[in-house]
PDB file of C-alpha atoms in Angstrom:
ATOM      1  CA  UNK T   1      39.915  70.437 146.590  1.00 41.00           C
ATOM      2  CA  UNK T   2      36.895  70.899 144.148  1.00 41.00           C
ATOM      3  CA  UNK T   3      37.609  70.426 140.152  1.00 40.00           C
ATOM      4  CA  UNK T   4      37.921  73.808 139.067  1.00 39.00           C
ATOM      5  CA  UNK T   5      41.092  75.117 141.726  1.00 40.00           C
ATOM      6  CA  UNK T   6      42.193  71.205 140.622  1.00 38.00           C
ATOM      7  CA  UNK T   7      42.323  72.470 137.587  1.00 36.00           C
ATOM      8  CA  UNK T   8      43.308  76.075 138.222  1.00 38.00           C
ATOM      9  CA  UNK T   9      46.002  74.477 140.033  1.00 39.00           C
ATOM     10  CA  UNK T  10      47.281  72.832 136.925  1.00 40.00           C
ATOM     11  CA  UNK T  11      47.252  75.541 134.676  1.00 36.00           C
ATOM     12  CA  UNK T  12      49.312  77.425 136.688  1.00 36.00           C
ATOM     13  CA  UNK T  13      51.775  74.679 137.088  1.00 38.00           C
ATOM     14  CA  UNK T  14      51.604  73.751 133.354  1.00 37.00           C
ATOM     15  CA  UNK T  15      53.059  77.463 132.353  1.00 34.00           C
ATOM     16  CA  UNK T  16      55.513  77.477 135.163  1.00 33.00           C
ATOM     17  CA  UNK T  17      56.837  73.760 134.933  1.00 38.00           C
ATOM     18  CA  UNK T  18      56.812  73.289 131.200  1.00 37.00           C
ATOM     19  CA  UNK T  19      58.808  76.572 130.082  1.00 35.00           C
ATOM     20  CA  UNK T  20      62.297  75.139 129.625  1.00 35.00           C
ATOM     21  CA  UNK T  21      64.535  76.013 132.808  1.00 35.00           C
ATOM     22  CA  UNK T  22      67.926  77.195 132.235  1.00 33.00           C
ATOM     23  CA  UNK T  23      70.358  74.260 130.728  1.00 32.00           C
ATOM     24  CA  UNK T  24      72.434  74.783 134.137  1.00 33.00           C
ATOM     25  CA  UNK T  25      69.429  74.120 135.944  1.00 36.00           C
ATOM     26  CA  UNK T  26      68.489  70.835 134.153  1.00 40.00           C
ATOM     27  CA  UNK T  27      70.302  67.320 135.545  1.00 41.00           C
ATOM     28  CA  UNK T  28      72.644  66.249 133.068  1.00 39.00           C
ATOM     29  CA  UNK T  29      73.623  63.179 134.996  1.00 42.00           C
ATOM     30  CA  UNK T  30      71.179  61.160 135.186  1.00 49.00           C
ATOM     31  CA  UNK T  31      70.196  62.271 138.279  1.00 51.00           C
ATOM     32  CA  UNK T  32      66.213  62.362 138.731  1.00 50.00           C
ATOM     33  CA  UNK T  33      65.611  65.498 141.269  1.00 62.00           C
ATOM     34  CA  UNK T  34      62.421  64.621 142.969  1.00 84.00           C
ATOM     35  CA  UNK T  35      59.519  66.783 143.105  1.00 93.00           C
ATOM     36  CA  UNK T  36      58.466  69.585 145.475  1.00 93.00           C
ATOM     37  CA  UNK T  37      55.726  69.475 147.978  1.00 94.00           C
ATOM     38  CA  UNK T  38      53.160  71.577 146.326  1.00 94.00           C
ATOM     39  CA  UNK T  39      53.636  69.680 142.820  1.00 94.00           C
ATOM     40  CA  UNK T  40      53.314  66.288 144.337  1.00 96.00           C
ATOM     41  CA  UNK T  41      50.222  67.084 146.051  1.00 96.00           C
ATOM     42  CA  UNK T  42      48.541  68.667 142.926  1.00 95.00           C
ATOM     43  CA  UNK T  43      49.759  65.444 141.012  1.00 96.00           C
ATOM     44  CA  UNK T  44      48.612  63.089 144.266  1.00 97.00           C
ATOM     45  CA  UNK T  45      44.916  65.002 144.161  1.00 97.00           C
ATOM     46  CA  UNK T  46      44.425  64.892 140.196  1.00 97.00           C
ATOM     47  CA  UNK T  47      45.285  61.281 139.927  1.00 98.00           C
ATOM     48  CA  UNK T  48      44.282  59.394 142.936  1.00 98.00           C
ATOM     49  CA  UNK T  49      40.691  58.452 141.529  1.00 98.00           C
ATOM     50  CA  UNK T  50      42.948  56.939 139.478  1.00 98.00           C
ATOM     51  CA  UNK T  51      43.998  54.156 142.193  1.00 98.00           C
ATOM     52  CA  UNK T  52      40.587  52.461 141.222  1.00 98.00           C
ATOM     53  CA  UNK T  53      41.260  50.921 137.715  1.00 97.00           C
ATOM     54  CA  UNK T  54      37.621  51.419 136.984  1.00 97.00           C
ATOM     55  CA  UNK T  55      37.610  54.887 137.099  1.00 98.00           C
ATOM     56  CA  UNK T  56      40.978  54.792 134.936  1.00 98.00           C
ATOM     57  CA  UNK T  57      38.897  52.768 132.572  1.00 97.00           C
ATOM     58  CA  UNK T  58      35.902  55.107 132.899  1.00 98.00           C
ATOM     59  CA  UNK T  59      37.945  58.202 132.261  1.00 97.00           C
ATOM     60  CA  UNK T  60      39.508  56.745 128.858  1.00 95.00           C
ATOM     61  CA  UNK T  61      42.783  54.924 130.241  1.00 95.00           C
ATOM     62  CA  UNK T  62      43.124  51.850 128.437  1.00 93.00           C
ATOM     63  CA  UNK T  63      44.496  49.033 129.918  1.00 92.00           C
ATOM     64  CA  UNK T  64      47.576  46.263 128.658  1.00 88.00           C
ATOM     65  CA  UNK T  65      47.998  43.042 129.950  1.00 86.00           C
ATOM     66  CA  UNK T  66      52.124  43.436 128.381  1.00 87.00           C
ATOM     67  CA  UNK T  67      54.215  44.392 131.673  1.00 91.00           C
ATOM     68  CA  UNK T  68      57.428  46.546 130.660  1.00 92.00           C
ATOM     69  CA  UNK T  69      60.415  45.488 133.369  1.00 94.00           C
ATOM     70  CA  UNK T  70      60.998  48.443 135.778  1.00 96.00           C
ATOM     71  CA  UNK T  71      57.913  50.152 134.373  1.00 95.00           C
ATOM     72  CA  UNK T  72      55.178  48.079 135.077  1.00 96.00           C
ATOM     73  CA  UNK T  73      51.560  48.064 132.809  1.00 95.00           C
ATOM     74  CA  UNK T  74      51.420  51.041 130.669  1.00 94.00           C
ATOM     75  CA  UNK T  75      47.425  52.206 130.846  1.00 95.00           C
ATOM     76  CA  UNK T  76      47.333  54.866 127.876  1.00 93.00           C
ATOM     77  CA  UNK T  77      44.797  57.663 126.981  1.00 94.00           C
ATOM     78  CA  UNK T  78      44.250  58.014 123.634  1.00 91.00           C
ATOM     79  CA  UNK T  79      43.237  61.847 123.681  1.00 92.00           C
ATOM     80  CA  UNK T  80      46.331  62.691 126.323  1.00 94.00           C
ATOM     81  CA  UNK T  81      48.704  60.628 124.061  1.00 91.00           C
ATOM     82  CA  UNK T  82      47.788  62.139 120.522  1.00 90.00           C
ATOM     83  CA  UNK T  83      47.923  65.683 121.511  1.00 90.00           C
ATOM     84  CA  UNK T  84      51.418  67.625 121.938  1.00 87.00           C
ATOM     85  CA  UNK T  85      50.245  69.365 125.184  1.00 91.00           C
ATOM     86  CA  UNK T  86      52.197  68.483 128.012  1.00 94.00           C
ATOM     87  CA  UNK T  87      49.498  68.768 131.142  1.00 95.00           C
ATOM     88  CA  UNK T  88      50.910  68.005 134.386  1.00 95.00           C
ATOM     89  CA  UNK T  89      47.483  66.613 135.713  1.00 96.00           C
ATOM     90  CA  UNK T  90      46.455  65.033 132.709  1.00 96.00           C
ATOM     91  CA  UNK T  91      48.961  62.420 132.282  1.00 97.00           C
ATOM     92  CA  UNK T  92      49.264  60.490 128.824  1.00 96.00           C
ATOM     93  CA  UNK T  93      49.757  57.154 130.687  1.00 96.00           C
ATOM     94  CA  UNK T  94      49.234  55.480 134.118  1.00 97.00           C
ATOM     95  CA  UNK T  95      51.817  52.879 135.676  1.00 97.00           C
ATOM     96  CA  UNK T  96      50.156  49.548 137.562  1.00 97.00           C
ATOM     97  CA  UNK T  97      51.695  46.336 138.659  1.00 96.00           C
ATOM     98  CA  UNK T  98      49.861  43.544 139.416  1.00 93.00           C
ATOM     99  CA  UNK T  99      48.647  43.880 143.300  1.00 92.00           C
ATOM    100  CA  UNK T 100      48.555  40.893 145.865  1.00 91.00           C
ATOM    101  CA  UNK T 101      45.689  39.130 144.536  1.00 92.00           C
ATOM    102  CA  UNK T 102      46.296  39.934 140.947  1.00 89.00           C
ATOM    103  CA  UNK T 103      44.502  43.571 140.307  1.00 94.00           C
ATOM    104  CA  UNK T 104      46.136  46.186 139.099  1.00 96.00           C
ATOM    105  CA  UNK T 105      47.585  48.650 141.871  1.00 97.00           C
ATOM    106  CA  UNK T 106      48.519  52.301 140.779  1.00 98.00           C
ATOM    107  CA  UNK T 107      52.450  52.728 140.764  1.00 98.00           C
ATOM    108  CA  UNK T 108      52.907  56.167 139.017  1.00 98.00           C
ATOM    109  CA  UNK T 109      52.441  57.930 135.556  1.00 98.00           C
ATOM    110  CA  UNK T 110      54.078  58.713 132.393  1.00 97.00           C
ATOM    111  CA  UNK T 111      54.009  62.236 130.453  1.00 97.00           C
ATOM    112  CA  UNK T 112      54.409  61.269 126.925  1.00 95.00           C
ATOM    113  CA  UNK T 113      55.026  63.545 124.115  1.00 95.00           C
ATOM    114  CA  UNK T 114      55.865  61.814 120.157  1.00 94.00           C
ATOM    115  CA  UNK T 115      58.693  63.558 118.540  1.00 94.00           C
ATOM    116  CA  UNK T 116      57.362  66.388 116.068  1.00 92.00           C
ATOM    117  CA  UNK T 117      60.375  65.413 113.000  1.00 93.00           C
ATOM    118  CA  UNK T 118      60.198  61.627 114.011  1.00 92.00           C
ATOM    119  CA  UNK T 119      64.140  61.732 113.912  1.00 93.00           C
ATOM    120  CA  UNK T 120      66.181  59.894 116.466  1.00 95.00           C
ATOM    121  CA  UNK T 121      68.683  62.782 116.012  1.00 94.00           C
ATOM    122  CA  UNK T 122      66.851  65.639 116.662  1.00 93.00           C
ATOM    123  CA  UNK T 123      65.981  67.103 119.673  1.00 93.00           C
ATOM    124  CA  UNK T 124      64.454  70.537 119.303  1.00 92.00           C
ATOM    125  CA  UNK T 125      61.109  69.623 120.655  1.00 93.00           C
ATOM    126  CA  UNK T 126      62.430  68.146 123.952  1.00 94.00           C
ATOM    127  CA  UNK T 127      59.907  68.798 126.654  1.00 95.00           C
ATOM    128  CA  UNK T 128      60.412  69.863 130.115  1.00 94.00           C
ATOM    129  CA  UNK T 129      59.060  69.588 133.294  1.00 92.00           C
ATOM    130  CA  UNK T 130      59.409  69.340 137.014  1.00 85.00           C
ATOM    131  CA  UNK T 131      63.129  70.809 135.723  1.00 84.00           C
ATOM    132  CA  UNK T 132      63.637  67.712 134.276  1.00 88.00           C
ATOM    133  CA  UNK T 133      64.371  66.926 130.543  1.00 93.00           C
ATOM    134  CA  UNK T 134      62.246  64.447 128.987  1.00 95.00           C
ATOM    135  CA  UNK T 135      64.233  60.877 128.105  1.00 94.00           C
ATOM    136  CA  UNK T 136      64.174  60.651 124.369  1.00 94.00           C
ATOM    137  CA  UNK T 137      64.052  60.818 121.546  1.00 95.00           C
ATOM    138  CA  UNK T 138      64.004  57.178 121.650  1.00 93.00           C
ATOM    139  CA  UNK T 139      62.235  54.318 118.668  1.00 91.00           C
ATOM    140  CA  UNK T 140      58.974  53.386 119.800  1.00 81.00           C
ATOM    141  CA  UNK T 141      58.799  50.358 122.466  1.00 71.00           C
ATOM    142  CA  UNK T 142      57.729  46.782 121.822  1.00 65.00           C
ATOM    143  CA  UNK T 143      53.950  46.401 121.959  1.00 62.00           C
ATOM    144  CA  UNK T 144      52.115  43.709 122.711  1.00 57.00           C
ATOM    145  CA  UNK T 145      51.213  41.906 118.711  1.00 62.00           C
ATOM    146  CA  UNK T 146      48.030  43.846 117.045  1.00 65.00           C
ATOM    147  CA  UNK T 147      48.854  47.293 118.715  1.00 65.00           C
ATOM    148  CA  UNK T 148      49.936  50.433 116.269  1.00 72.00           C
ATOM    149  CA  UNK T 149      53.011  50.879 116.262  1.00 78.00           C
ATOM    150  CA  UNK T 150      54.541  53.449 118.852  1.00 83.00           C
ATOM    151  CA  UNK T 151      56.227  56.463 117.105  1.00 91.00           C
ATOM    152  CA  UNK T 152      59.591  58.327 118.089  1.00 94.00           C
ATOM    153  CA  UNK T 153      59.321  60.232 121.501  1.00 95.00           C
ATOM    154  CA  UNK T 154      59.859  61.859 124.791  1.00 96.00           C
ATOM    155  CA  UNK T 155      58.756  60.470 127.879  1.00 96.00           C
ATOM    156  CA  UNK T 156      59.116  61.150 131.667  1.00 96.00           C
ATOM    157  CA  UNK T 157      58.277  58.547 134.610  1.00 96.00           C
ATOM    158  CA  UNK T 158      57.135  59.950 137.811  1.00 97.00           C
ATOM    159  CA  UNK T 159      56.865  57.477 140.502  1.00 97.00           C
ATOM    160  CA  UNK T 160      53.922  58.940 143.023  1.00 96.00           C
ATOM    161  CA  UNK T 161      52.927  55.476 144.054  1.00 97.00           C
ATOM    162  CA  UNK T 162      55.351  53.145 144.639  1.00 96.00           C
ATOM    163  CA  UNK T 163      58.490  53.949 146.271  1.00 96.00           C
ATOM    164  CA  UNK T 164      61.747  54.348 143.781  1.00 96.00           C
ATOM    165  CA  UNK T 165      65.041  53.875 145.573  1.00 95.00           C
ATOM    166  CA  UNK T 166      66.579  55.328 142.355  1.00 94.00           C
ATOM    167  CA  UNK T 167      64.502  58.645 142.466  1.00 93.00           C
ATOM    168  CA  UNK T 168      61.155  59.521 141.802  1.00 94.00           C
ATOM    169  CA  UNK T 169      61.334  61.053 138.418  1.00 94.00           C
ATOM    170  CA  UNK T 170      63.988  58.188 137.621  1.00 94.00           C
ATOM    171  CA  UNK T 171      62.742  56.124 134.221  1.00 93.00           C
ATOM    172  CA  UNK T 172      62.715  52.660 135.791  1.00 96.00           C
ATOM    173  CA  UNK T 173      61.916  51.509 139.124  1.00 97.00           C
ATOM    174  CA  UNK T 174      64.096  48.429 140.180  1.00 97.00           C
ATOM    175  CA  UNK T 175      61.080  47.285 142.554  1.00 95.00           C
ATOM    176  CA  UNK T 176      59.345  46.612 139.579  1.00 95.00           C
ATOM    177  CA  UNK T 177      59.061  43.129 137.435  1.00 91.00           C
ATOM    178  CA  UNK T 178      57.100  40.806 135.912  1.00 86.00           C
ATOM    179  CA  UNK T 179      56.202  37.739 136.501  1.00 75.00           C
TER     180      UNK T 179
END
């Protein structure tokens, strides 16, 4: 698939998979629906180049050595990050564990979105998408010493990569820890 349908591709899945579904439509279990067909394969083609940790590097990712249990290396773009557009094949951070001789392997991504009031208990700017409710609003994470500090926000895990037994848009993957 060349850039631009790529692209196409994602803008027409960024208006129909960020509107907000129905509330009776969104889990309120728990439960993490996977994803259809066509939206894993747009996901699969816009981030594969992204198995190569150089070209995550190249394209602005930048890596941690701090793993997060059941998450895995958090690679963040700046650009993605700062904005408040949710783009399905731009994602605001890429998942890697370490591989079998110690690179990083490509487990899945992260949509990130920081909370517009920075108030743990508000939650009128919850994103959406894939029908799922972002997690959040949740107090930034532990960092590894010398980051800035992470602000209040939404996030939403979508394992592509690496098999989750819990569910591909689950938060954590079990399979996942560090050593």
């Amino acid at each position: 698939m060349t850039i631009s349908r790529l692209l196409r591709a994602g803008m027409a899945l960024t208006c129909v998979l960020t509107n907000p579904a129905p509330a009776a439509a969104l889990p309120d279990d728990g439960a993490a629906p996977a994803l259809t067909a066509a939206q894993r394969r747009v996901l699969l083609e816009a981030t594969a180049r992204f198995r190569d940790p150089r070209r995550a590097k190249a394209a602005g990712y930048l890596p941690t050595d701090h793993c997060v249990p059941g998450m895995g290396h958090h690679w963040t773009h700046p650009g993605h990050a700062a904005d408040q557009a949710i783009d399905p094949v731009l994602p605001e951070i890429l998942l890697y564990v370490p591989g079998r001789d110690g690179r990083p392997v490509l487990a899945g991504i992260e949509y990130f979105k920081a909370d517009a009031d920075g108030s743990l208990r508000t939650s009128g700017d919850r994103p959406t998408l894939f029908g799922r409710r972002f997690d959040g609003p949740m107090a930034g994470h532990e960092l590894p010493p010398g980051s800035p500090p992470m602000p209040v926000h939404y996030d939403l895990h979508v394992w592509l990569y690496q098999h989750n037994p819990v569910g591909e848009l689950a938060t954590e993957n079990p399979r996942i820890t560090c050593r």
